[in-house]
C-alpha cells in the first residue's frame, strides 16, 4: 500500500494492566486522541506508517508532475495540476496527523531524505507516456483507495480524520485516470496500444502496492489488533483484482496475466503473483527511478532553504515592526 | 535525528478552523506550518478549502491553545453522569399536557 511493510512494535509477552485497558478501548471501537496514554509501540508504529504514507503522497507527485507541461490539452493540464495539488494536500494532512504523536516535520523530512523512512514502491516506476497518467489514476489511486477506505475507521483519531478527508478526494483521482484510459482505448489503434502498454507496465507494480503475501508478512498481527491495519494484504489485493478486471474489460484492454480466471463459486479472480524479487529490489532502492525520485526530493528541500529562511526572516521583521508600532501608538 | 544537523527553526504550527457556511460554527479541520498568520491563512486556503469547503477561516498558533489534560476527563466530565434531571426525558408528563 502507500505504507508497505511497516515494522510493528509488537507487544511481546503479557500485557500490563494499562496496556490491557488500552486494548480494551480499541476493541470497543473507541478512538485514541493525541496526548492520551498509548503504548510506546503503538506510537512508534503509527509514526512509521503515517510518515511513510505522507512521504508516498509527496513523492507520488513526481511521476505525474512529469506530464504537467506535456498534457495534451489545457483541460487535461488543469485536471492533472489539481490532482497533483491534491497529493500535496494529502501529504500535509498526514504529516500534521503524524506530528500529533510528537515527531516534528523536519525529522520526518530528514528521515525521508536520508533513506531511513521509505515511500511506496510504486513511485519508483517511470511514467513514459500520457497513457501512464491514466494508468496511475486508475490503478495506483485505485489500489490506494482499497486500503484508505477501511483506514477511515482506524483507532487513532487524527489518522482517521486525515483518511476521511483523503478518501473524499481520492475518487476524483481514480475517475480522472479511468477517463483518460477510456479516451485512449477508444482512440486510434496507436492510442489504444499506448493504453494497453500502460496497463501492462503498471499492473504488477500496482499489485505489489499491497505488500507481500500475508504468510510472509510479519507485522500484520499487532497492527491489526491496534486497528492501524484493517485488512490483510491478500484480502485487499484480491478485492482490487476483483474490481479492476471488469473495468479493464470495459475498456477493451487485456490484463497482462494469462492465468487470470474467474471462479463462479467464490466470485474471486485467481491471478498470478507479482515478481516479489523485483519488489524487494525496488524497496531496497534498486527500482528504475529510486535515485531520481529521492534526489528530486532532496534538491527541492535544499534548493528551497534560502526561500524558507527568507520567509522566516520576513515574519520576524514584520512582528518586530508591529510591536514597535504598537508601542509608539501607546 | 536533528542533533547532528545544524540547528534550524521550524515554522510554527497553526490550527485551522473552517466555517463551511454562514450560520454554522467554525470547525477545527487540522493544522499546518506557516511563518505568520497571513501565510497560515493562505496555506489553509490551499490545503483545506480546495473544494469550496468554507466561507471563512480562523488560524490560531497551536501554542496558544490550552487543552484539558486527558487525565482530567474524570473530574471534569463525570459529575454530569448523575444529573439526569438536566434532561427533559427525566420528567414524566402526561400526554394530555400536550407538546412540552
Tab-separated table of C-alpha atoms in Angstrom:
chain	number	residue	atom	x	y	z
A	1	UNK	CA	0.000	0.000	0.000
A	2	UNK	CA	1.119	3.564	0.393
A	3	UNK	CA	2.586	2.170	3.601
A	4	UNK	CA	4.277	-1.128	2.895
A	5	UNK	CA	5.963	-3.496	5.310
A	6	UNK	CA	5.682	-1.116	8.222
A	7	UNK	CA	7.531	-2.718	11.061
A	8	UNK	CA	5.204	-3.113	14.023
A	9	UNK	CA	6.489	-2.716	17.564
A	10	UNK	CA	4.867	-5.819	18.908
A	11	UNK	CA	3.870	-6.205	22.497
A	12	UNK	CA	5.861	-9.291	23.241
A	13	UNK	CA	4.638	-11.181	26.234
A	14	UNK	CA	1.791	-10.365	28.570
A	15	UNK	CA	0.084	-7.009	28.547
A	16	UNK	CA	0.349	-4.776	31.594
A	17	UNK	CA	-2.917	-3.586	33.133
A	18	UNK	CA	-2.515	-0.259	31.367
A	19	UNK	CA	-1.865	-1.924	28.005
A	20	UNK	CA	-4.855	-4.216	28.564
A	21	UNK	CA	-7.105	-1.226	29.264
A	22	UNK	CA	-5.803	0.462	26.118
A	23	UNK	CA	-6.502	-2.612	24.010
A	24	UNK	CA	-9.998	-2.856	25.504
A	25	UNK	CA	-10.734	0.706	24.413
A	26	UNK	CA	-9.643	-0.121	20.874
A	27	UNK	CA	-11.657	-3.345	20.875
A	28	UNK	CA	-14.692	-1.328	21.968
A	29	UNK	CA	-14.233	0.922	18.932
A	30	UNK	CA	-13.053	3.967	20.854
A	31	UNK	CA	-10.732	6.411	19.127
A	32	UNK	CA	-7.392	7.291	20.664
A	33	UNK	CA	-6.622	11.012	20.663
A	34	UNK	CA	-3.286	12.866	20.939
A	35	UNK	CA	-1.779	13.188	24.423
A	36	UNK	CA	-3.778	10.240	25.772
A	37	UNK	CA	-1.714	7.412	27.131
A	38	UNK	CA	-0.697	4.892	24.490
A	39	UNK	CA	1.863	2.105	24.358
A	40	UNK	CA	5.192	3.320	23.013
A	41	UNK	CA	4.990	0.656	20.305
A	42	UNK	CA	1.623	1.957	19.116
A	43	UNK	CA	3.036	5.470	18.872
A	44	UNK	CA	6.189	4.397	17.053
A	45	UNK	CA	4.399	2.112	14.615
A	46	UNK	CA	1.905	4.855	13.786
A	47	UNK	CA	4.648	7.418	13.178
A	48	UNK	CA	6.317	4.956	10.824
A	49	UNK	CA	3.119	4.119	8.977
A	50	UNK	CA	1.714	7.639	8.736
A	51	UNK	CA	5.141	9.024	7.870
A	52	UNK	CA	5.584	6.507	5.086
A	53	UNK	CA	2.091	7.255	3.858
A	54	UNK	CA	2.776	11.008	3.854
A	55	UNK	CA	6.091	10.526	2.053
A	56	UNK	CA	4.288	8.449	-0.594
A	57	UNK	CA	1.813	11.245	-1.250
A	58	UNK	CA	4.635	13.752	-1.677
A	59	UNK	CA	6.939	11.559	-3.765
A	60	UNK	CA	3.849	10.442	-5.690
A	61	UNK	CA	3.645	13.932	-7.151
A	62	UNK	CA	6.823	13.359	-9.123
A	63	UNK	CA	5.763	10.727	-11.704
A	64	UNK	CA	2.665	12.786	-12.519
A	65	UNK	CA	4.451	16.123	-12.362
A	66	UNK	CA	6.456	14.729	-15.263
A	67	UNK	CA	3.439	15.221	-17.550
A	68	UNK	CA	2.021	18.568	-16.412
A	69	UNK	CA	3.897	20.533	-19.061
A	70	UNK	CA	3.086	17.936	-21.714
A	71	UNK	CA	-0.602	17.285	-21.114
A	72	UNK	CA	-2.407	17.005	-24.464
A	73	UNK	CA	-4.993	19.742	-23.796
A	74	UNK	CA	-5.379	22.698	-21.478
A	75	UNK	CA	-8.269	20.939	-19.738
A	76	UNK	CA	-6.188	17.817	-19.106
A	77	UNK	CA	-3.401	20.014	-17.798
A	78	UNK	CA	-5.704	21.820	-15.371
A	79	UNK	CA	-7.072	18.474	-14.150
A	80	UNK	CA	-3.610	16.998	-13.680
A	81	UNK	CA	-2.446	20.102	-11.826
A	82	UNK	CA	-5.438	19.829	-9.496
A	83	UNK	CA	-4.710	16.165	-8.909
A	84	UNK	CA	-1.044	16.738	-8.130
A	85	UNK	CA	-2.002	19.600	-5.802
A	86	UNK	CA	-4.354	17.207	-4.011
A	87	UNK	CA	-1.442	14.810	-3.460
A	88	UNK	CA	0.487	17.624	-1.780
A	89	UNK	CA	-2.561	18.284	0.374
A	90	UNK	CA	-2.830	14.608	1.315
A	91	UNK	CA	0.803	14.591	2.328
A	92	UNK	CA	0.209	17.648	4.512
A	93	UNK	CA	-2.856	16.163	6.244
A	94	UNK	CA	-0.816	13.086	7.095
A	95	UNK	CA	2.322	14.921	8.212
A	96	UNK	CA	0.187	17.068	10.518
A	97	UNK	CA	-1.551	13.991	11.904
A	98	UNK	CA	1.828	12.299	12.493
A	99	UNK	CA	3.122	15.398	14.277
A	100	UNK	CA	0.417	14.979	16.935
A	101	UNK	CA	2.452	11.953	18.069
A	102	UNK	CA	5.459	14.071	18.953
A	103	UNK	CA	7.602	13.828	15.834
A	104	UNK	CA	8.494	17.059	14.030
A	105	UNK	CA	8.038	17.812	10.348
A	106	UNK	CA	11.756	18.353	9.897
A	107	UNK	CA	12.505	14.989	11.495
A	108	UNK	CA	10.138	13.296	9.065
A	109	UNK	CA	11.694	15.053	6.066
A	110	UNK	CA	15.168	14.219	7.303
A	111	UNK	CA	14.177	10.538	7.617
A	112	UNK	CA	12.850	10.536	4.042
A	113	UNK	CA	15.889	12.302	2.618
A	114	UNK	CA	18.363	10.049	4.414
A	115	UNK	CA	16.534	6.937	3.216
A	116	UNK	CA	15.708	5.931	6.774
A	117	UNK	CA	11.991	6.059	6.002
A	118	UNK	CA	10.509	4.644	2.815
A	119	UNK	CA	7.708	5.604	0.471
A	120	UNK	CA	5.594	3.283	-1.647
A	121	UNK	CA	7.470	1.123	-4.158
A	122	UNK	CA	5.065	2.154	-6.921
A	123	UNK	CA	6.538	5.624	-7.325
A	124	UNK	CA	9.875	4.211	-8.372
A	125	UNK	CA	8.470	3.319	-11.765
A	126	UNK	CA	8.705	5.788	-14.653
A	127	UNK	CA	5.754	7.422	-16.423
A	128	UNK	CA	6.729	7.055	-20.066
A	129	UNK	CA	3.630	8.111	-21.995
A	130	UNK	CA	0.484	10.167	-21.459
A	131	UNK	CA	-1.451	6.909	-21.074
A	132	UNK	CA	0.529	6.356	-17.868
A	133	UNK	CA	-1.386	9.274	-16.330
A	134	UNK	CA	-4.493	7.240	-16.980
A	135	UNK	CA	-2.999	4.042	-15.593
A	136	UNK	CA	-1.674	5.784	-12.479
A	137	UNK	CA	-5.018	7.374	-11.642
A	138	UNK	CA	-6.984	4.218	-12.374
A	139	UNK	CA	-4.674	1.572	-10.916
A	140	UNK	CA	-2.399	3.304	-8.417
A	141	UNK	CA	-5.037	5.545	-6.883
A	142	UNK	CA	-7.467	2.657	-7.212
A	143	UNK	CA	-5.168	0.409	-5.196
A	144	UNK	CA	-4.614	3.168	-2.635
A	145	UNK	CA	-8.374	3.567	-2.173
A	146	UNK	CA	-8.704	-0.139	-1.283
A	147	UNK	CA	-6.524	0.495	1.745
A	148	UNK	CA	-7.611	4.008	2.611
A	149	UNK	CA	-11.341	3.398	2.782
A	150	UNK	CA	-11.091	0.898	5.673
A	151	UNK	CA	-8.413	3.072	7.331
A	152	UNK	CA	-11.066	5.746	7.871
A	153	UNK	CA	-12.065	3.532	10.814
A	154	UNK	CA	-8.538	3.300	12.235
A	155	UNK	CA	-8.167	3.689	16.004
A	156	UNK	CA	-6.042	6.841	16.008
A	157	UNK	CA	-8.318	9.890	15.750
A	158	UNK	CA	-6.101	12.269	13.736
A	159	UNK	CA	-5.173	9.477	11.293
A	160	UNK	CA	-8.813	8.535	10.854
A	161	UNK	CA	-9.813	12.149	10.189
A	162	UNK	CA	-6.987	12.579	7.656
A	163	UNK	CA	-8.109	9.418	5.862
A	164	UNK	CA	-11.704	10.660	5.706
A	165	UNK	CA	-10.567	13.878	4.025
A	166	UNK	CA	-8.307	11.960	1.656
A	167	UNK	CA	-10.974	9.454	0.638
A	168	UNK	CA	-13.359	12.271	-0.256
A	169	UNK	CA	-10.836	13.482	-2.816
A	170	UNK	CA	-9.414	10.167	-3.986
A	171	UNK	CA	-12.430	9.183	-6.035
A	172	UNK	CA	-11.807	12.137	-8.363
A	173	UNK	CA	-8.254	10.839	-8.867
A	174	UNK	CA	-9.331	7.383	-9.897
A	175	UNK	CA	-12.132	8.588	-12.129
A	176	UNK	CA	-9.982	11.120	-13.975
A	177	UNK	CA	-7.450	8.335	-14.599
A	178	UNK	CA	-10.096	5.960	-15.884
A	179	UNK	CA	-11.497	8.743	-18.092
A	180	UNK	CA	-8.052	9.145	-19.678
A	181	UNK	CA	-7.923	5.381	-20.292
A	182	UNK	CA	-11.406	5.437	-21.836
A	183	UNK	CA	-10.392	8.199	-24.212
A	184	UNK	CA	-7.181	6.426	-25.213
A	185	UNK	CA	-8.794	2.993	-25.533
A	186	UNK	CA	-11.491	4.432	-27.804
A	187	UNK	CA	-8.957	6.386	-29.865
A	188	UNK	CA	-6.725	5.437	-32.794
A	189	UNK	CA	-5.109	1.966	-32.809
A	190	UNK	CA	-1.868	3.631	-31.704
A	191	UNK	CA	-3.595	5.332	-28.775
A	192	UNK	CA	-5.252	2.089	-27.737
A	193	UNK	CA	-1.885	0.403	-27.905
A	194	UNK	CA	-0.440	3.058	-25.619
A	195	UNK	CA	-3.246	2.438	-23.140
A	196	UNK	CA	-2.599	-1.321	-23.269
A	197	UNK	CA	1.123	-0.739	-22.818
A	198	UNK	CA	0.477	1.430	-19.745
A	199	UNK	CA	-1.735	-1.289	-18.261
A	200	UNK	CA	0.933	-3.889	-18.998
A	201	UNK	CA	3.608	-1.907	-17.184
A	202	UNK	CA	1.538	-0.817	-14.167
A	203	UNK	CA	-0.479	-3.976	-13.462
A	204	UNK	CA	2.084	-5.904	-11.430
A	205	UNK	CA	3.628	-2.874	-9.695
A	206	UNK	CA	0.060	-1.958	-8.633
A	207	UNK	CA	-0.426	-5.465	-7.202
A	208	UNK	CA	2.838	-5.043	-5.286
A	209	UNK	CA	1.482	-1.948	-3.574
A	210	UNK	CA	-0.423	-4.143	-1.126
A	211	UNK	CA	2.818	-5.625	0.145
A	212	UNK	CA	3.945	-9.242	0.350
A	213	UNK	CA	1.543	-12.075	0.939
A	214	UNK	CA	0.201	-12.398	4.474
A	215	UNK	CA	2.085	-15.594	5.009
A	216	UNK	CA	5.328	-13.596	4.609
A	217	UNK	CA	4.132	-10.505	6.413
A	218	UNK	CA	5.376	-10.477	9.962
A	219	UNK	CA	3.922	-7.160	11.037
A	220	UNK	CA	0.238	-7.676	10.444
A	221	UNK	CA	-0.989	-9.212	13.653
A	222	UNK	CA	-0.102	-6.487	16.165
A	223	UNK	CA	-1.063	-3.684	13.785
A	224	UNK	CA	-4.427	-5.316	13.167
A	225	UNK	CA	-5.044	-5.686	16.912
A	226	UNK	CA	-4.325	-1.973	17.283
A	227	UNK	CA	-6.589	-1.202	14.300
A	228	UNK	CA	-3.921	0.664	12.423
A	229	UNK	CA	-4.084	-2.006	9.750
A	230	UNK	CA	-7.619	-3.021	8.952
A	231	UNK	CA	-7.255	-5.806	6.386
A	232	UNK	CA	-4.595	-8.269	5.367
A	233	UNK	CA	-2.517	-7.566	2.280
A	234	UNK	CA	-4.002	-10.530	0.416
A	235	UNK	CA	-7.596	-9.529	1.183
A	236	UNK	CA	-7.055	-6.064	-0.251
A	237	UNK	CA	-5.157	-7.341	-3.293
A	238	UNK	CA	-7.976	-9.786	-4.072
A	239	UNK	CA	-10.579	-7.038	-3.728
A	240	UNK	CA	-8.565	-4.812	-6.048
A	241	UNK	CA	-8.265	-7.507	-8.720
A	242	UNK	CA	-11.962	-8.338	-8.461
A	243	UNK	CA	-12.936	-4.725	-9.039
A	244	UNK	CA	-10.313	-3.870	-11.637
A	245	UNK	CA	-10.539	-6.772	-14.094
A	246	UNK	CA	-14.089	-5.929	-15.224
A	247	UNK	CA	-13.006	-2.287	-15.593
A	248	UNK	CA	-10.210	-3.395	-17.933
A	249	UNK	CA	-12.703	-5.461	-19.938
A	250	UNK	CA	-14.968	-2.439	-20.222
A	251	UNK	CA	-12.055	-0.540	-21.730
A	252	UNK	CA	-11.418	-3.374	-24.173
A	253	UNK	CA	-7.955	-3.859	-22.702
A	254	UNK	CA	-6.330	-7.098	-21.579
A	255	UNK	CA	-4.925	-7.645	-18.103
A	256	UNK	CA	-1.412	-8.981	-18.694
A	257	UNK	CA	-1.944	-12.262	-16.852
A	258	UNK	CA	-2.591	-15.469	-18.775
A	259	UNK	CA	-3.511	-17.262	-15.535
A	260	UNK	CA	-6.370	-14.914	-14.795
A	261	UNK	CA	-9.555	-16.932	-14.247
A	262	UNK	CA	-12.880	-16.165	-12.637
A	263	UNK	CA	-14.270	-18.504	-10.013
A	264	UNK	CA	-18.075	-18.516	-10.207
A	265	UNK	CA	-18.321	-20.092	-6.748
A	266	UNK	CA	-16.288	-17.590	-4.765
A	267	UNK	CA	-16.737	-14.593	-7.049
A	268	UNK	CA	-12.968	-14.135	-6.913
A	269	UNK	CA	-10.469	-13.977	-9.735
A	270	UNK	CA	-7.386	-16.094	-9.351
A	271	UNK	CA	-4.344	-14.310	-10.664
A	272	UNK	CA	-0.558	-14.503	-10.936
A	273	UNK	CA	1.517	-13.115	-8.110
A	274	UNK	CA	3.795	-10.221	-8.964
A	275	UNK	CA	7.530	-10.848	-9.041
A	276	UNK	CA	8.384	-10.448	-5.363
A	277	UNK	CA	12.107	-10.490	-6.052
A	278	UNK	CA	11.569	-7.330	-8.104
A	279	UNK	CA	9.509	-5.816	-5.277
A	280	UNK	CA	12.272	-6.368	-2.716
A	281	UNK	CA	14.842	-4.889	-5.088
A	282	UNK	CA	12.693	-1.769	-5.517
A	283	UNK	CA	12.231	-1.499	-1.745
A	284	UNK	CA	15.988	-1.775	-1.310
A	285	UNK	CA	16.479	1.205	-3.610
A	286	UNK	CA	17.173	-0.544	-6.904
A	287	UNK	CA	13.984	0.231	-8.814
A	288	UNK	CA	14.076	2.112	-12.123
A	289	UNK	CA	13.635	5.567	-10.555
A	290	UNK	CA	14.594	5.315	-6.855
A	291	UNK	CA	17.662	7.526	-7.104
A	292	UNK	CA	15.973	10.092	-9.316
A	293	UNK	CA	12.926	10.385	-7.030
A	294	UNK	CA	14.898	10.757	-3.828
A	295	UNK	CA	17.305	13.208	-5.427
A	296	UNK	CA	14.376	15.333	-6.617
A	297	UNK	CA	13.067	15.496	-3.041
A	298	UNK	CA	16.486	16.311	-1.590
A	299	UNK	CA	17.085	19.010	-4.202
A	300	UNK	CA	13.672	20.554	-3.604
A	301	UNK	CA	14.457	20.715	0.114
A	302	UNK	CA	17.979	22.095	-0.122
A	303	UNK	CA	17.289	24.486	-3.009
A	304	UNK	CA	14.270	25.852	-1.151
A	305	UNK	CA	16.234	26.567	2.007
A	306	UNK	CA	17.058	30.205	1.171
A	307	UNK	CA	13.385	30.805	0.466
A	308	UNK	CA	12.189	29.232	3.718
A	309	UNK	CA	14.798	31.213	5.633
A	310	UNK	CA	13.775	34.394	3.848
A	311	UNK	CA	10.133	33.913	4.808
A	312	UNK	CA	11.119	33.274	8.415
A	313	UNK	CA	13.253	36.425	8.464
A	314	UNK	CA	10.425	38.446	6.937
A	315	UNK	CA	7.929	37.167	9.520
A	316	UNK	CA	10.296	38.060	12.360
A	317	UNK	CA	10.913	41.520	10.941
A	318	UNK	CA	7.192	42.150	10.475
A	319	UNK	CA	6.470	41.028	14.038
A	320	UNK	CA	9.103	43.436	15.369
A	321	UNK	CA	7.707	46.238	13.239
A	322	UNK	CA	4.197	45.577	14.520
A	323	UNK	CA	5.426	45.521	18.111
A	324	UNK	CA	7.258	48.821	17.599
A	325	UNK	CA	4.192	50.411	16.001
A	326	UNK	CA	2.004	49.232	18.873
A	327	UNK	CA	4.455	50.687	21.377
A	328	UNK	CA	4.571	54.005	19.532
A	329	UNK	CA	0.785	54.190	19.486
A	330	UNK	CA	0.538	53.859	23.263
B	1	UNK	CA	17.861	12.946	14.199
B	2	UNK	CA	18.148	16.695	14.381
B	3	UNK	CA	21.068	16.931	16.823
B	4	UNK	CA	23.604	16.216	14.094
B	5	UNK	CA	22.077	18.669	11.615
B	6	UNK	CA	22.681	22.368	12.051
B	7	UNK	CA	20.085	23.792	14.406
B	8	UNK	CA	17.301	25.369	12.436
B	9	UNK	CA	13.993	26.832	13.255
B	10	UNK	CA	10.852	25.054	12.153
B	11	UNK	CA	7.975	27.208	11.063
B	12	UNK	CA	5.389	27.390	13.843
B	13	UNK	CA	2.342	25.149	13.769
B	14	UNK	CA	-1.113	26.657	13.298
B	15	UNK	CA	-4.515	25.119	13.984
B	16	UNK	CA	-7.029	25.738	11.233
B	17	UNK	CA	-10.769	26.312	11.688
B	18	UNK	CA	-13.191	26.499	8.776
B	19	UNK	CA	-16.749	27.841	8.693
B	20	UNK	CA	-18.370	25.772	5.975
B	21	UNK	CA	-21.296	28.144	5.535
B	22	UNK	CA	-22.759	31.132	7.298
B	23	UNK	CA	-24.916	30.047	10.195
B	24	UNK	CA	-22.525	27.262	11.233
B	25	UNK	CA	-19.623	27.311	13.699
B	26	UNK	CA	-16.037	27.376	12.629
B	27	UNK	CA	-14.806	23.838	12.985
B	28	UNK	CA	-11.303	22.506	13.552
B	29	UNK	CA	-10.042	20.754	10.413
B	30	UNK	CA	-6.336	20.218	11.036
B	31	UNK	CA	-3.068	22.066	11.247
B	32	UNK	CA	-0.235	23.346	9.101
B	33	UNK	CA	3.075	25.182	9.328
B	34	UNK	CA	3.445	28.846	8.390
B	35	UNK	CA	5.749	31.707	9.309
B	36	UNK	CA	2.934	34.077	10.237
B	37	UNK	CA	-0.847	34.412	10.404
B	38	UNK	CA	-1.196	35.756	6.879
B	39	UNK	CA	0.726	32.842	5.423
B	40	UNK	CA	-1.287	30.447	7.580
B	41	UNK	CA	-4.496	31.831	6.064
B	42	UNK	CA	-3.137	31.500	2.535
B	43	UNK	CA	-1.867	27.978	3.107
B	44	UNK	CA	-5.079	26.973	4.839
B	45	UNK	CA	-6.991	28.089	1.774
B	46	UNK	CA	-4.884	25.777	-0.403
B	47	UNK	CA	-4.741	22.837	1.989
B	48	UNK	CA	-8.228	22.781	3.484
B	49	UNK	CA	-10.617	24.541	1.098
B	50	UNK	CA	-9.766	23.389	-2.427
B	51	UNK	CA	-13.361	22.293	-2.995
B	52	UNK	CA	-15.430	25.116	-1.553
B	53	UNK	CA	-15.332	23.627	1.938
B	54	UNK	CA	-15.509	27.029	3.551
B	55	UNK	CA	-16.507	30.673	3.527
B	56	UNK	CA	-14.329	31.798	6.427
B	57	UNK	CA	-11.073	30.732	8.088
B	58	UNK	CA	-9.629	31.108	11.572
B	59	UNK	CA	-5.979	30.346	12.214
B	60	UNK	CA	-4.514	30.093	15.722
B	61	UNK	CA	-0.952	29.341	16.537
B	62	UNK	CA	-1.039	25.933	18.212
B	63	UNK	CA	0.984	27.077	21.224
B	64	UNK	CA	-1.821	29.454	22.189
B	65	UNK	CA	-4.319	26.648	22.660
B	66	UNK	CA	-4.663	25.316	26.193
B	67	UNK	CA	-6.123	21.827	26.248
B	68	UNK	CA	-7.612	19.996	29.203
B	69	UNK	CA	-5.491	17.080	30.242
B	70	UNK	CA	-6.722	13.583	29.296
B	71	UNK	CA	-6.302	12.625	32.969
B	72	UNK	CA	-8.746	15.393	33.923
B	73	UNK	CA	-11.500	13.677	31.933
B	74	UNK	CA	-12.995	12.095	35.057
B	75	UNK	CA	-13.009	15.118	37.383
B	76	UNK	CA	-14.233	17.419	34.617
B	77	UNK	CA	-16.940	15.377	32.986
B	78	UNK	CA	-18.046	12.587	35.320
B	79	UNK	CA	-20.094	14.879	37.618
B	80	UNK	CA	-22.624	15.177	34.776
B	81	UNK	CA	-23.274	11.419	34.982
B	82	UNK	CA	-25.654	11.608	37.956
B	83	UNK	CA	-27.529	14.706	36.862
B	84	UNK	CA	-30.056	13.053	34.609
B	85	UNK	CA	-32.629	15.619	35.812
B	86	UNK	CA	-30.937	18.066	33.428
B	87	UNK	CA	-32.539	16.160	30.555
B	88	UNK	CA	-36.169	16.619	29.510
B	89	UNK	CA	-36.797	12.864	29.444
B	90	UNK	CA	-36.241	12.746	33.231
B	91	UNK	CA	-39.768	14.068	33.811
B	92	UNK	CA	-42.952	12.050	33.389
B	93	UNK	CA	-45.559	14.389	31.988
B	94	UNK	CA	-48.993	13.117	30.923
B	95	UNK	CA	-49.720	13.222	27.199
B	96	UNK	CA	-52.750	15.375	27.928
B	97	UNK	CA	-50.402	18.233	28.772
B	98	UNK	CA	-49.629	18.487	25.082
B	99	UNK	CA	-46.286	19.039	23.461
B	100	UNK	CA	-43.760	20.189	26.021
